[in-house]
PDB file of C-alpha atoms in Angstrom:
ATOM      1  CA  MET A   1      -8.449 -42.574-149.798  1.00  0.00           C
ATOM      2  CA  THR A   2      -7.552 -42.477-146.152  1.00  0.00           C
ATOM      3  CA  THR A   3      -9.414 -40.735-143.367  1.00  0.00           C
ATOM      4  CA  ASN A   4      -7.865 -39.541-140.201  1.00  0.00           C
ATOM      5  CA  ALA A   5      -9.739 -40.934-137.201  1.00  0.00           C
ATOM      6  CA  PRO A   6     -10.315 -38.377-134.460  1.00  0.00           C
ATOM      7  CA  THR A   7      -7.926 -38.625-131.590  1.00  0.00           C
ATOM      8  CA  ARG A   8      -9.568 -39.861-128.395  1.00  0.00           C
ATOM      9  CA  HIS A   9      -8.264 -38.425-125.195  1.00  0.00           C
ATOM     10  CA  PRO A  10      -8.650 -40.581-122.098  1.00  0.00           C
ATOM     11  CA  LEU A  11     -11.180 -39.331-119.533  1.00  0.00           C
ATOM     12  CA  PRO A  12      -9.610 -37.999-116.382  1.00  0.00           C
ATOM     13  CA  ALA A  13      -9.877 -40.354-113.466  1.00  0.00           C
ATOM     14  CA  PRO A  14     -12.287 -39.159-110.738  1.00  0.00           C
ATOM     15  CA  ARG A  15     -10.612 -37.581-107.813  1.00  0.00           C
ATOM     16  CA  ALA A  16     -10.642 -39.740-104.746  1.00  0.00           C
ATOM     17  CA  ASP A  17     -11.656 -36.913-102.445  1.00  0.00           C
ATOM     18  CA  PHE A  18     -13.096 -37.291 -98.948  1.00  0.00           C
ATOM     19  CA  ALA A  19     -16.753 -37.023-100.023  1.00  0.00           C
ATOM     20  CA  ARG A  20     -16.372 -39.702-102.694  1.00  0.00           C
ATOM     21  CA  ARG A  21     -14.583 -42.067-100.351  1.00  0.00           C
ATOM     22  CA  GLY A  22     -17.241 -41.450 -97.725  1.00  0.00           C
ATOM     23  CA  SER A  23     -20.047 -42.138-100.231  1.00  0.00           C
ATOM     24  CA  ALA A  24     -18.386 -45.371-101.342  1.00  0.00           C
ATOM     25  CA  PHE A  25     -17.970 -46.473 -97.743  1.00  0.00           C
ATOM     26  CA  LEU A  26     -21.595 -45.733 -96.821  1.00  0.00           C
ATOM     27  CA  ALA A  27     -22.845 -47.495 -99.963  1.00  0.00           C
ATOM     28  CA  THR A  28     -21.186 -50.743 -98.923  1.00  0.00           C
ATOM     29  CA  HIS A  29     -21.887 -50.486 -95.186  1.00  0.00           C
ATOM     30  CA  PRO A  30     -25.667 -50.188 -94.535  1.00  0.00           C
ATOM     31  CA  ARG A  31     -25.274 -50.178 -90.750  1.00  0.00           C
ATOM     32  CA  ALA A  32     -22.852 -47.267 -90.904  1.00  0.00           C
ATOM     33  CA  ARG A  33     -25.288 -45.449 -93.212  1.00  0.00           C
ATOM     34  CA  LEU A  34     -28.140 -45.984 -90.751  1.00  0.00           C
ATOM     35  CA  ALA A  35     -25.988 -44.776 -87.855  1.00  0.00           C
ATOM     36  CA  PHE A  36     -25.018 -41.663 -89.829  1.00  0.00           C
ATOM     37  CA  LEU A  37     -28.677 -40.865 -90.586  1.00  0.00           C
ATOM     38  CA  LEU A  38     -29.712 -41.287 -86.935  1.00  0.00           C
ATOM     39  CA  THR A  39     -26.839 -39.260 -85.479  1.00  0.00           C
ATOM     40  CA  ALA A  40     -28.567 -35.857 -85.658  1.00  0.00           C
ATOM     41  CA  PRO A  41     -31.989 -36.872 -84.241  1.00  0.00           C
ATOM     42  CA  LEU A  42     -30.370 -38.999 -81.549  1.00  0.00           C
ATOM     43  CA  PHE A  43     -28.146 -36.091 -80.594  1.00  0.00           C
ATOM     44  CA  TRP A  44     -31.141 -33.803 -80.122  1.00  0.00           C
ATOM     45  CA  LEU A  45     -33.002 -36.544 -78.243  1.00  0.00           C
ATOM     46  CA  VAL A  46     -30.106 -36.922 -75.827  1.00  0.00           C
ATOM     47  CA  VAL A  47     -29.619 -33.178 -75.368  1.00  0.00           C
ATOM     48  CA  VAL A  48     -33.243 -32.044 -75.212  1.00  0.00           C
ATOM     49  CA  TYR A  49     -34.835 -34.992 -73.413  1.00  0.00           C
ATOM     50  CA  ILE A  50     -32.346 -37.159 -71.559  1.00  0.00           C
ATOM     51  CA  VAL A  51     -30.074 -34.336 -70.391  1.00  0.00           C
ATOM     52  CA  ALA A  52     -33.089 -32.235 -69.370  1.00  0.00           C
ATOM     53  CA  LEU A  53     -34.502 -35.179 -67.420  1.00  0.00           C
ATOM     54  CA  ALA A  54     -31.148 -35.769 -65.744  1.00  0.00           C
ATOM     55  CA  LEU A  55     -30.945 -32.102 -64.736  1.00  0.00           C
ATOM     56  CA  LEU A  56     -34.458 -32.382 -63.317  1.00  0.00           C
ATOM     57  CA  LEU A  57     -33.413 -35.334 -61.187  1.00  0.00           C
ATOM     58  CA  VAL A  58     -30.314 -33.521 -59.984  1.00  0.00           C
ATOM     59  CA  THR A  59     -32.293 -30.397 -59.076  1.00  0.00           C
ATOM     60  CA  ALA A  60     -34.443 -32.431 -56.694  1.00  0.00           C
ATOM     61  CA  PHE A  61     -31.407 -32.819 -54.418  1.00  0.00           C
ATOM     62  CA  TRP A  62     -30.713 -29.087 -54.192  1.00  0.00           C
ATOM     63  CA  SER A  63     -32.389 -26.511 -51.962  1.00  0.00           C
ATOM     64  CA  VAL A  64     -33.648 -22.934 -51.972  1.00  0.00           C
ATOM     65  CA  ASP A  65     -32.181 -20.268 -49.753  1.00  0.00           C
ATOM     66  CA  SER A  66     -35.038 -19.065 -47.573  1.00  0.00           C
ATOM     67  CA  PHE A  67     -33.625 -15.529 -47.401  1.00  0.00           C
ATOM     68  CA  THR A  68     -32.593 -14.800 -51.002  1.00  0.00           C
ATOM     69  CA  GLY A  69     -34.804 -17.302 -52.813  1.00  0.00           C
ATOM     70  CA  GLU A  70     -31.831 -18.498 -54.858  1.00  0.00           C
ATOM     71  CA  ILE A  71     -31.181 -22.174 -55.565  1.00  0.00           C
ATOM     72  CA  THR A  72     -28.334 -23.589 -53.497  1.00  0.00           C
ATOM     73  CA  THR A  73     -26.398 -26.369 -55.212  1.00  0.00           C
ATOM     74  CA  GLU A  74     -25.681 -28.246 -52.019  1.00  0.00           C
ATOM     75  CA  TRP A  75     -26.707 -31.886 -51.953  1.00  0.00           C
ATOM     76  CA  THR A  76     -29.553 -32.644 -49.567  1.00  0.00           C
ATOM     77  CA  LEU A  77     -32.363 -35.186 -49.230  1.00  0.00           C
ATOM     78  CA  ASP A  78     -34.744 -32.744 -47.542  1.00  0.00           C
ATOM     79  CA  ASN A  79     -37.010 -32.341 -50.582  1.00  0.00           C
ATOM     80  CA  VAL A  80     -37.269 -36.068 -51.210  1.00  0.00           C
ATOM     81  CA  ILE A  81     -37.981 -36.758 -47.526  1.00  0.00           C
ATOM     82  CA  THR A  82     -40.622 -34.018 -47.485  1.00  0.00           C
ATOM     83  CA  VAL A  83     -42.371 -35.487 -50.512  1.00  0.00           C
ATOM     84  CA  LEU A  84     -42.258 -39.039 -49.174  1.00  0.00           C
ATOM     85  CA  THR A  85     -43.400 -38.247 -45.634  1.00  0.00           C
ATOM     86  CA  GLY A  86     -45.683 -35.246 -46.082  1.00  0.00           C
ATOM     87  CA  SER A  87     -49.381 -36.099 -45.704  1.00  0.00           C
ATOM     88  CA  LEU A  88     -50.326 -33.617 -48.441  1.00  0.00           C
ATOM     89  CA  TYR A  89     -48.083 -35.270 -51.003  1.00  0.00           C
ATOM     90  CA  GLN A  90     -49.199 -38.755 -50.003  1.00  0.00           C
ATOM     91  CA  THR A  91     -52.854 -37.787 -50.369  1.00  0.00           C
ATOM     92  CA  VAL A  92     -52.314 -36.111 -53.732  1.00  0.00           C
ATOM     93  CA  THR A  93     -50.244 -39.063 -54.962  1.00  0.00           C
ATOM     94  CA  LEU A  94     -52.990 -41.541 -54.100  1.00  0.00           C
ATOM     95  CA  ARG A  95     -55.586 -39.273 -55.679  1.00  0.00           C
ATOM     96  CA  THR A  96     -53.525 -38.959 -58.861  1.00  0.00           C
ATOM     97  CA  ILE A  97     -52.981 -42.714 -59.120  1.00  0.00           C
ATOM     98  CA  GLY A  98     -56.699 -43.321 -58.512  1.00  0.00           C
ATOM     99  CA  VAL A  99     -57.691 -40.870 -61.255  1.00  0.00           C
ATOM    100  CA  ALA A 100     -55.163 -42.379 -63.681  1.00  0.00           C
ATOM    101  CA  LEU A 101     -56.409 -45.911 -62.957  1.00  0.00           C
ATOM    102  CA  ALA A 102     -60.053 -44.875 -63.360  1.00  0.00           C
ATOM    103  CA  VAL A 103     -59.314 -43.144 -66.674  1.00  0.00           C
ATOM    104  CA  THR A 104     -57.373 -46.180 -67.903  1.00  0.00           C
ATOM    105  CA  ILE A 105     -60.142 -48.648 -66.993  1.00  0.00           C
ATOM    106  CA  ILE A 106     -62.842 -46.501 -68.601  1.00  0.00           C
ATOM    107  CA  ASP A 107     -60.823 -46.036 -71.793  1.00  0.00           C
ATOM    108  CA  VAL A 108     -60.074 -49.762 -72.107  1.00  0.00           C
ATOM    109  CA  LEU A 109     -63.751 -50.662 -71.626  1.00  0.00           C
ATOM    110  CA  LEU A 110     -64.749 -48.139 -74.287  1.00  0.00           C
ATOM    111  CA  ALA A 111     -61.895 -48.898 -76.676  1.00  0.00           C
ATOM    112  CA  LEU A 112     -62.302 -52.695 -76.809  1.00  0.00           C
ATOM    113  CA  PRO A 113     -65.727 -52.845 -78.538  1.00  0.00           C
ATOM    114  CA  ILE A 114     -64.883 -49.882 -80.780  1.00  0.00           C
ATOM    115  CA  ALA A 115     -61.560 -51.369 -81.880  1.00  0.00           C
ATOM    116  CA  PHE A 116     -63.091 -54.841 -82.345  1.00  0.00           C
ATOM    117  CA  TYR A 117     -65.813 -53.463 -84.580  1.00  0.00           C
ATOM    118  CA  MET A 118     -63.268 -51.492 -86.588  1.00  0.00           C
ATOM    119  CA  ALA A 119     -60.913 -54.440 -87.061  1.00  0.00           C
ATOM    120  CA  LYS A 120     -63.256 -57.431 -87.437  1.00  0.00           C
ATOM    121  CA  VAL A 121     -66.770 -56.284 -88.304  1.00  0.00           C
ATOM    122  CA  ALA A 122     -66.641 -53.080 -90.353  1.00  0.00           C
ATOM    123  CA  SER A 123     -66.071 -53.132 -94.102  1.00  0.00           C
ATOM    124  CA  PRO A 124     -62.743 -51.764 -95.454  1.00  0.00           C
ATOM    125  CA  ARG A 125     -64.433 -48.492 -96.410  1.00  0.00           C
ATOM    126  CA  MET A 126     -66.065 -48.156 -92.998  1.00  0.00           C
ATOM    127  CA  GLN A 127     -62.729 -48.985 -91.333  1.00  0.00           C
ATOM    128  CA  ARG A 128     -61.112 -46.002 -93.011  1.00  0.00           C
ATOM    129  CA  ILE A 129     -63.998 -43.757 -91.986  1.00  0.00           C
ATOM    130  CA  LEU A 130     -63.834 -44.927 -88.370  1.00  0.00           C
ATOM    131  CA  VAL A 131     -60.061 -44.471 -88.201  1.00  0.00           C
ATOM    132  CA  ILE A 132     -60.505 -40.891 -89.430  1.00  0.00           C
ATOM    133  CA  MET A 133     -63.232 -40.327 -86.828  1.00  0.00           C
ATOM    134  CA  VAL A 134     -60.932 -41.623 -84.076  1.00  0.00           C
ATOM    135  CA  LEU A 135     -58.050 -39.433 -85.239  1.00  0.00           C
ATOM    136  CA  THR A 136     -60.113 -36.274 -85.787  1.00  0.00           C
ATOM    137  CA  PRO A 137     -60.241 -35.250 -82.077  1.00  0.00           C
ATOM    138  CA  LEU A 138     -56.438 -35.352 -82.006  1.00  0.00           C
ATOM    139  CA  TRP A 139     -56.340 -32.527 -84.536  1.00  0.00           C
ATOM    140  CA  ALA A 140     -58.265 -30.199 -82.211  1.00  0.00           C
ATOM    141  CA  SER A 141     -56.579 -28.121 -79.551  1.00  0.00           C
ATOM    142  CA  TYR A 142     -56.192 -29.682 -76.103  1.00  0.00           C
ATOM    143  CA  LEU A 143     -57.493 -26.507 -74.443  1.00  0.00           C
ATOM    144  CA  VAL A 144     -60.505 -26.293 -76.749  1.00  0.00           C
ATOM    145  CA  LYS A 145     -61.562 -29.830 -75.823  1.00  0.00           C
ATOM    146  CA  ALA A 146     -60.986 -29.268 -72.109  1.00  0.00           C
ATOM    147  CA  TYR A 147     -62.981 -26.022 -72.076  1.00  0.00           C
ATOM    148  CA  ALA A 148     -65.710 -27.675 -74.151  1.00  0.00           C
ATOM    149  CA  TRP A 149     -66.132 -30.270 -71.395  1.00  0.00           C
ATOM    150  CA  ARG A 150     -66.145 -27.471 -68.822  1.00  0.00           C
ATOM    151  CA  SER A 151     -69.116 -25.988 -70.649  1.00  0.00           C
ATOM    152  CA  VAL A 152     -70.851 -29.376 -70.952  1.00  0.00           C
ATOM    153  CA  LEU A 153     -70.415 -30.208 -67.252  1.00  0.00           C
ATOM    154  CA  SER A 154     -71.383 -26.795 -65.887  1.00  0.00           C
ATOM    155  CA  GLN A 155     -74.598 -26.332 -63.916  1.00  0.00           C
ATOM    156  CA  ASP A 156     -76.232 -24.668 -66.934  1.00  0.00           C
ATOM    157  CA  GLY A 157     -74.565 -26.924 -69.493  1.00  0.00           C
ATOM    158  CA  ILE A 158     -75.992 -29.323 -72.025  1.00  0.00           C
ATOM    159  CA  LEU A 159     -75.546 -32.354 -69.753  1.00  0.00           C
ATOM    160  CA  GLU A 160     -77.713 -30.779 -67.049  1.00  0.00           C
ATOM    161  CA  TRP A 161     -80.319 -29.963 -69.706  1.00  0.00           C
ATOM    162  CA  LEU A 162     -80.349 -33.570 -70.950  1.00  0.00           C
ATOM    163  CA  VAL A 163     -80.580 -35.391 -67.607  1.00  0.00           C
ATOM    164  CA  ALA A 164     -82.731 -32.906 -65.656  1.00  0.00           C
ATOM    165  CA  PRO A 165     -86.068 -34.254 -67.058  1.00  0.00           C
ATOM    166  CA  PHE A 166     -85.119 -37.709 -65.700  1.00  0.00           C
ATOM    167  CA  GLY A 167     -84.163 -36.420 -62.251  1.00  0.00           C
ATOM    168  CA  GLY A 168     -80.426 -36.442 -62.902  1.00  0.00           C
ATOM    169  CA  HIS A 169     -77.852 -33.742 -62.392  1.00  0.00           C
ATOM    170  CA  THR A 170     -74.495 -32.902 -63.861  1.00  0.00           C
ATOM    171  CA  PRO A 171     -71.504 -33.960 -61.737  1.00  0.00           C
ATOM    172  CA  GLY A 172     -70.234 -30.380 -61.897  1.00  0.00           C
ATOM    173  CA  TYR A 173     -66.557 -29.668 -61.346  1.00  0.00           C
ATOM    174  CA  GLY A 174     -64.381 -32.038 -59.351  1.00  0.00           C
ATOM    175  CA  LEU A 175     -62.735 -35.435 -59.639  1.00  0.00           C
ATOM    176  CA  PRO A 176     -65.620 -37.026 -61.608  1.00  0.00           C
ATOM    177  CA  ALA A 177     -65.402 -34.216 -64.165  1.00  0.00           C
ATOM    178  CA  THR A 178     -61.625 -34.664 -64.315  1.00  0.00           C
ATOM    179  CA  ILE A 179     -61.996 -38.403 -64.964  1.00  0.00           C
ATOM    180  CA  ILE A 180     -64.628 -37.837 -67.666  1.00  0.00           C
ATOM    181  CA  THR A 181     -62.564 -35.207 -69.451  1.00  0.00           C
ATOM    182  CA  LEU A 182     -59.299 -37.154 -69.290  1.00  0.00           C
ATOM    183  CA  SER A 183     -61.072 -40.304 -70.500  1.00  0.00           C
ATOM    184  CA  TYR A 184     -62.273 -38.401 -73.535  1.00  0.00           C
ATOM    185  CA  LEU A 185     -58.884 -36.826 -74.205  1.00  0.00           C
ATOM    186  CA  TRP A 186     -56.870 -40.074 -74.093  1.00  0.00           C
ATOM    187  CA  LEU A 187     -59.428 -42.464 -75.633  1.00  0.00           C
ATOM    188  CA  PRO A 188     -57.924 -42.289 -79.172  1.00  0.00           C
ATOM    189  CA  TYR A 189     -54.515 -43.233 -77.761  1.00  0.00           C
ATOM    190  CA  VAL A 190     -56.074 -46.412 -76.361  1.00  0.00           C
ATOM    191  CA  ILE A 191     -58.217 -47.298 -79.370  1.00  0.00           C
ATOM    192  CA  LEU A 192     -55.416 -47.194 -81.940  1.00  0.00           C
ATOM    193  CA  PRO A 193     -53.021 -49.728 -80.307  1.00  0.00           C
ATOM    194  CA  ILE A 194     -55.888 -52.139 -79.594  1.00  0.00           C
ATOM    195  CA  TYR A 195     -57.164 -51.748 -83.155  1.00  0.00           C
ATOM    196  CA  ALA A 196     -53.687 -52.485 -84.503  1.00  0.00           C
ATOM    197  CA  GLY A 197     -53.430 -55.539 -82.255  1.00  0.00           C
ATOM    198  CA  LEU A 198     -56.836 -56.876 -83.321  1.00  0.00           C
ATOM    199  CA  GLU A 199     -55.950 -56.444 -86.979  1.00  0.00           C
ATOM    200  CA  ARG A 200     -53.051 -58.848 -86.473  1.00  0.00           C
ATOM    201  CA  VAL A 201     -55.360 -61.554 -85.092  1.00  0.00           C
ATOM    202  CA  PRO A 202     -56.073 -63.951 -88.011  1.00  0.00           C
ATOM    203  CA  ASP A 203     -59.726 -64.281 -88.920  1.00  0.00           C
ATOM    204  CA  SER A 204     -59.101 -67.988 -89.397  1.00  0.00           C
ATOM    205  CA  LEU A 205     -58.735 -68.395 -85.628  1.00  0.00           C
ATOM    206  CA  LEU A 206     -62.203 -66.952 -85.053  1.00  0.00           C
ATOM    207  CA  GLU A 207     -63.618 -69.154 -87.794  1.00  0.00           C
ATOM    208  CA  ALA A 208     -61.906 -72.233 -86.351  1.00  0.00           C
ATOM    209  CA  SER A 209     -63.318 -71.477 -82.912  1.00  0.00           C
ATOM    210  CA  GLY A 210     -66.793 -71.177 -84.392  1.00  0.00           C
ATOM    211  CA  ASP A 211     -66.390 -74.435 -86.338  1.00  0.00           C
ATOM    212  CA  LEU A 212     -65.415 -76.213 -83.114  1.00  0.00           C
ATOM    213  CA  GLY A 213     -68.537 -74.975 -81.350  1.00  0.00           C
ATOM    214  CA  GLY A 214     -67.027 -72.012 -79.525  1.00  0.00           C
ATOM    215  CA  ARG A 215     -69.539 -69.363 -78.574  1.00  0.00           C
ATOM    216  CA  THR A 216     -68.912 -65.626 -78.759  1.00  0.00           C
ATOM    217  CA  TRP A 217     -67.770 -64.897 -75.213  1.00  0.00           C
ATOM    218  CA  PRO A 218     -65.550 -67.988 -74.800  1.00  0.00           C
ATOM    219  CA  THR A 219     -63.940 -67.187 -78.164  1.00  0.00           C
ATOM    220  CA  LEU A 220     -63.264 -63.611 -77.135  1.00  0.00           C
ATOM    221  CA  ARG A 221     -61.974 -64.624 -73.717  1.00  0.00           C
ATOM    222  CA  LEU A 222     -59.877 -67.654 -74.671  1.00  0.00           C
ATOM    223  CA  VAL A 223     -58.756 -66.832 -78.219  1.00  0.00           C
ATOM    224  CA  VAL A 224     -58.868 -63.080 -78.878  1.00  0.00           C
ATOM    225  CA  PHE A 225     -58.049 -61.645 -75.458  1.00  0.00           C
ATOM    226  CA  PRO A 226     -54.692 -63.451 -74.928  1.00  0.00           C
ATOM    227  CA  LEU A 227     -53.523 -62.377 -78.389  1.00  0.00           C
ATOM    228  CA  VAL A 228     -54.568 -58.756 -78.002  1.00  0.00           C
ATOM    229  CA  LEU A 229     -53.465 -58.363 -74.366  1.00  0.00           C
ATOM    230  CA  PRO A 230     -50.081 -56.745 -75.278  1.00  0.00           C
ATOM    231  CA  ALA A 231     -51.931 -54.163 -77.382  1.00  0.00           C
ATOM    232  CA  ILE A 232     -54.317 -53.446 -74.498  1.00  0.00           C
ATOM    233  CA  ILE A 233     -51.408 -52.927 -72.122  1.00  0.00           C
ATOM    234  CA  ALA A 234     -49.776 -50.644 -74.697  1.00  0.00           C
ATOM    235  CA  GLY A 235     -52.911 -48.502 -74.704  1.00  0.00           C
ATOM    236  CA  THR A 236     -52.961 -48.379 -70.914  1.00  0.00           C
ATOM    237  CA  ILE A 237     -49.403 -47.031 -70.918  1.00  0.00           C
ATOM    238  CA  PHE A 238     -50.603 -43.993 -72.853  1.00  0.00           C
ATOM    239  CA  SER A 239     -53.718 -43.268 -70.790  1.00  0.00           C
ATOM    240  CA  PHE A 240     -52.086 -43.989 -67.419  1.00  0.00           C
ATOM    241  CA  SER A 241     -48.900 -41.988 -68.008  1.00  0.00           C
ATOM    242  CA  LEU A 242     -50.672 -39.022 -69.623  1.00  0.00           C
ATOM    243  CA  SER A 243     -53.164 -38.860 -66.756  1.00  0.00           C
ATOM    244  CA  LEU A 244     -50.400 -38.984 -64.134  1.00  0.00           C
ATOM    245  CA  GLY A 245     -48.685 -35.916 -65.543  1.00  0.00           C
ATOM    246  CA  ASP A 246     -51.732 -33.848 -66.464  1.00  0.00           C
ATOM    247  CA  TYR A 247     -52.487 -30.633 -64.614  1.00  0.00           C
ATOM    248  CA  ILE A 248     -54.336 -28.430 -67.118  1.00  0.00           C
ATOM    249  CA  THR A 249     -57.544 -30.465 -67.104  1.00  0.00           C
ATOM    250  CA  VAL A 250     -57.651 -30.438 -63.307  1.00  0.00           C
ATOM    251  CA  ASN A 251     -57.321 -26.656 -63.319  1.00  0.00           C
ATOM    252  CA  ILE A 252     -60.177 -26.339 -65.821  1.00  0.00           C
ATOM    253  CA  VAL A 253     -62.758 -28.882 -64.594  1.00  0.00           C
ATOM    254  CA  GLY A 254     -61.311 -30.204 -61.322  1.00  0.00           C
ATOM    255  CA  GLY A 255     -62.664 -27.509 -59.052  1.00  0.00           C
ATOM    256  CA  ALA A 256     -60.586 -27.445 -55.858  1.00  0.00           C
ATOM    257  CA  SER A 257     -59.025 -30.861 -56.521  1.00  0.00           C
ATOM    258  CA  GLN A 258     -55.296 -31.137 -57.040  1.00  0.00           C
ATOM    259  CA  MET A 259     -53.048 -33.708 -58.665  1.00  0.00           C
ATOM    260  CA  LEU A 260     -49.284 -34.105 -58.779  1.00  0.00           C
ATOM    261  CA  GLY A 261     -49.017 -31.946 -61.868  1.00  0.00           C
ATOM    262  CA  ASN A 262     -50.713 -29.077 -60.045  1.00  0.00           C
ATOM    263  CA  LEU A 263     -48.225 -29.291 -57.175  1.00  0.00           C
ATOM    264  CA  VAL A 264     -45.326 -29.207 -59.641  1.00  0.00           C
ATOM    265  CA  TYR A 265     -46.823 -26.195 -61.433  1.00  0.00           C
ATOM    266  CA  THR A 266     -47.480 -24.348 -58.167  1.00  0.00           C
ATOM    267  CA  ASN A 267     -43.953 -24.868 -56.834  1.00  0.00           C
ATOM    268  CA  VAL A 268     -42.355 -23.848 -60.123  1.00  0.00           C
ATOM    269  CA  GLY A 269     -44.506 -20.731 -60.466  1.00  0.00           C
ATOM    270  CA  ALA A 270     -45.999 -19.138 -57.369  1.00  0.00           C
ATOM    271  CA  ALA A 271     -43.738 -20.764 -54.766  1.00  0.00           C
ATOM    272  CA  ASN A 272     -40.585 -20.449 -56.904  1.00  0.00           C
ATOM    273  CA  ASN A 273     -39.238 -23.679 -55.415  1.00  0.00           C
ATOM    274  CA  LEU A 274     -37.820 -25.617 -58.349  1.00  0.00           C
ATOM    275  CA  PRO A 275     -36.018 -28.250 -56.217  1.00  0.00           C
ATOM    276  CA  LEU A 276     -39.237 -29.204 -54.423  1.00  0.00           C
ATOM    277  CA  ALA A 277     -41.102 -29.255 -57.752  1.00  0.00           C
ATOM    278  CA  SER A 278     -38.436 -31.579 -59.150  1.00  0.00           C
ATOM    279  CA  ALA A 279     -38.780 -33.871 -56.137  1.00  0.00           C
ATOM    280  CA  ILE A 280     -42.555 -34.025 -56.673  1.00  0.00           C
ATOM    281  CA  ALA A 281     -42.007 -34.760 -60.368  1.00  0.00           C
ATOM    282  CA  LEU A 282     -39.946 -37.801 -59.381  1.00  0.00           C
ATOM    283  CA  ILE A 283     -43.109 -39.531 -58.138  1.00  0.00           C
ATOM    284  CA  PRO A 284     -44.857 -40.006 -61.527  1.00  0.00           C
ATOM    285  CA  ILE A 285     -41.498 -40.777 -63.158  1.00  0.00           C
ATOM    286  CA  VAL A 286     -40.825 -43.582 -60.689  1.00  0.00           C
ATOM    287  CA  ILE A 287     -44.385 -44.896 -61.049  1.00  0.00           C
ATOM    288  CA  ILE A 288     -44.177 -44.956 -64.844  1.00  0.00           C
ATOM    289  CA  PHE A 289     -40.768 -46.647 -64.878  1.00  0.00           C
ATOM    290  CA  GLY A 290     -42.085 -49.211 -62.404  1.00  0.00           C
ATOM    291  CA  TYR A 291     -45.109 -49.872 -64.618  1.00  0.00           C
ATOM    292  CA  LEU A 292     -42.939 -50.225 -67.716  1.00  0.00           C
ATOM    293  CA  PHE A 293     -40.680 -52.620 -65.820  1.00  0.00           C
ATOM    294  CA  LEU A 294     -43.679 -54.800 -64.934  1.00  0.00           C
ATOM    295  CA  VAL A 295     -45.119 -54.943 -68.465  1.00  0.00           C
ATOM    296  CA  ARG A 296     -41.891 -55.202 -70.464  1.00  0.00           C
ATOM    297  CA  ARG A 297     -42.167 -58.994 -70.772  1.00  0.00           C
ATOM    298  CA  THR A 298     -45.742 -58.926 -72.072  1.00  0.00           C
ATOM    299  CA  GLY A 299     -44.708 -57.539 -75.464  1.00  0.00           C
ATOM    300  CA  ALA A 300     -46.685 -54.358 -74.852  1.00  0.00           C
ATOM    301  CA  LEU A 301     -43.718 -52.119 -75.629  1.00  0.00           C
ATOM    302  CA  ASP A 302     -43.558 -53.651 -79.134  1.00  0.00           C
ATOM    303  CA  ASN A 303     -47.066 -52.328 -79.788  1.00  0.00           C
ATOM    304  CA  LEU A 304     -46.255 -48.690 -78.990  1.00  0.00           C
TER     305      LEU A 304
END
């Protein structure tokens, strides 16, 4: 008895269309695949950030017609010369740099012991709790935190109530209040890089220093500090740059004080002088690029 085996038809060969060829190419070329994935975000980064920054720089060399108030696209250095030679802008620039430096120093002094405890002393469970506590203020609104400090520093605020029995007084509104508020706002941005840097310091180095008779402060100064210095500088980049460009906090708790951000805001809004505002904005940009140029060899940029 014979049985007829079913006839097997060959499967059709897949069509070598454009999508299939592209998939095969990307599967065998990981660098091309990475470039393809980064094309869209890099495009938006170039358009939204770099092009906008370039237009800002170009606008600084234009002028405003004094009669019509319209921007004149004629190249001139008047705005840059005004910003560089004007006593008002020089005073505000020095004040802004001083505030940014003070905020940075305060944040580093506060962040170092906190980050060291988190990385080297606290238990793993406590580390997680402390990291959450450091990150929690970042989830709150910037304005809420700034106005909260305005309430604390007011003449009838909680700080006045706490220090009055000891003969103290609240600093009120002004540059000290601005420094206090900015130090609070940017402290998490300084703690996290230093904490990450301290975590990478091997515990065996601290143990070896102790076995060789090293005391606490020499160990911290000669062993820990050189290793964590790039992370510290990375934290200072955040606090220094954010303080240079801030203007909202100064408006809320700064009283009559002004910083570069306030001058930019005033010339964009009330004065309607965008070219002059762009020229003023060049000052913090140049300062930040100069600072990044100085610290690029320390490895700080790798810790951002």
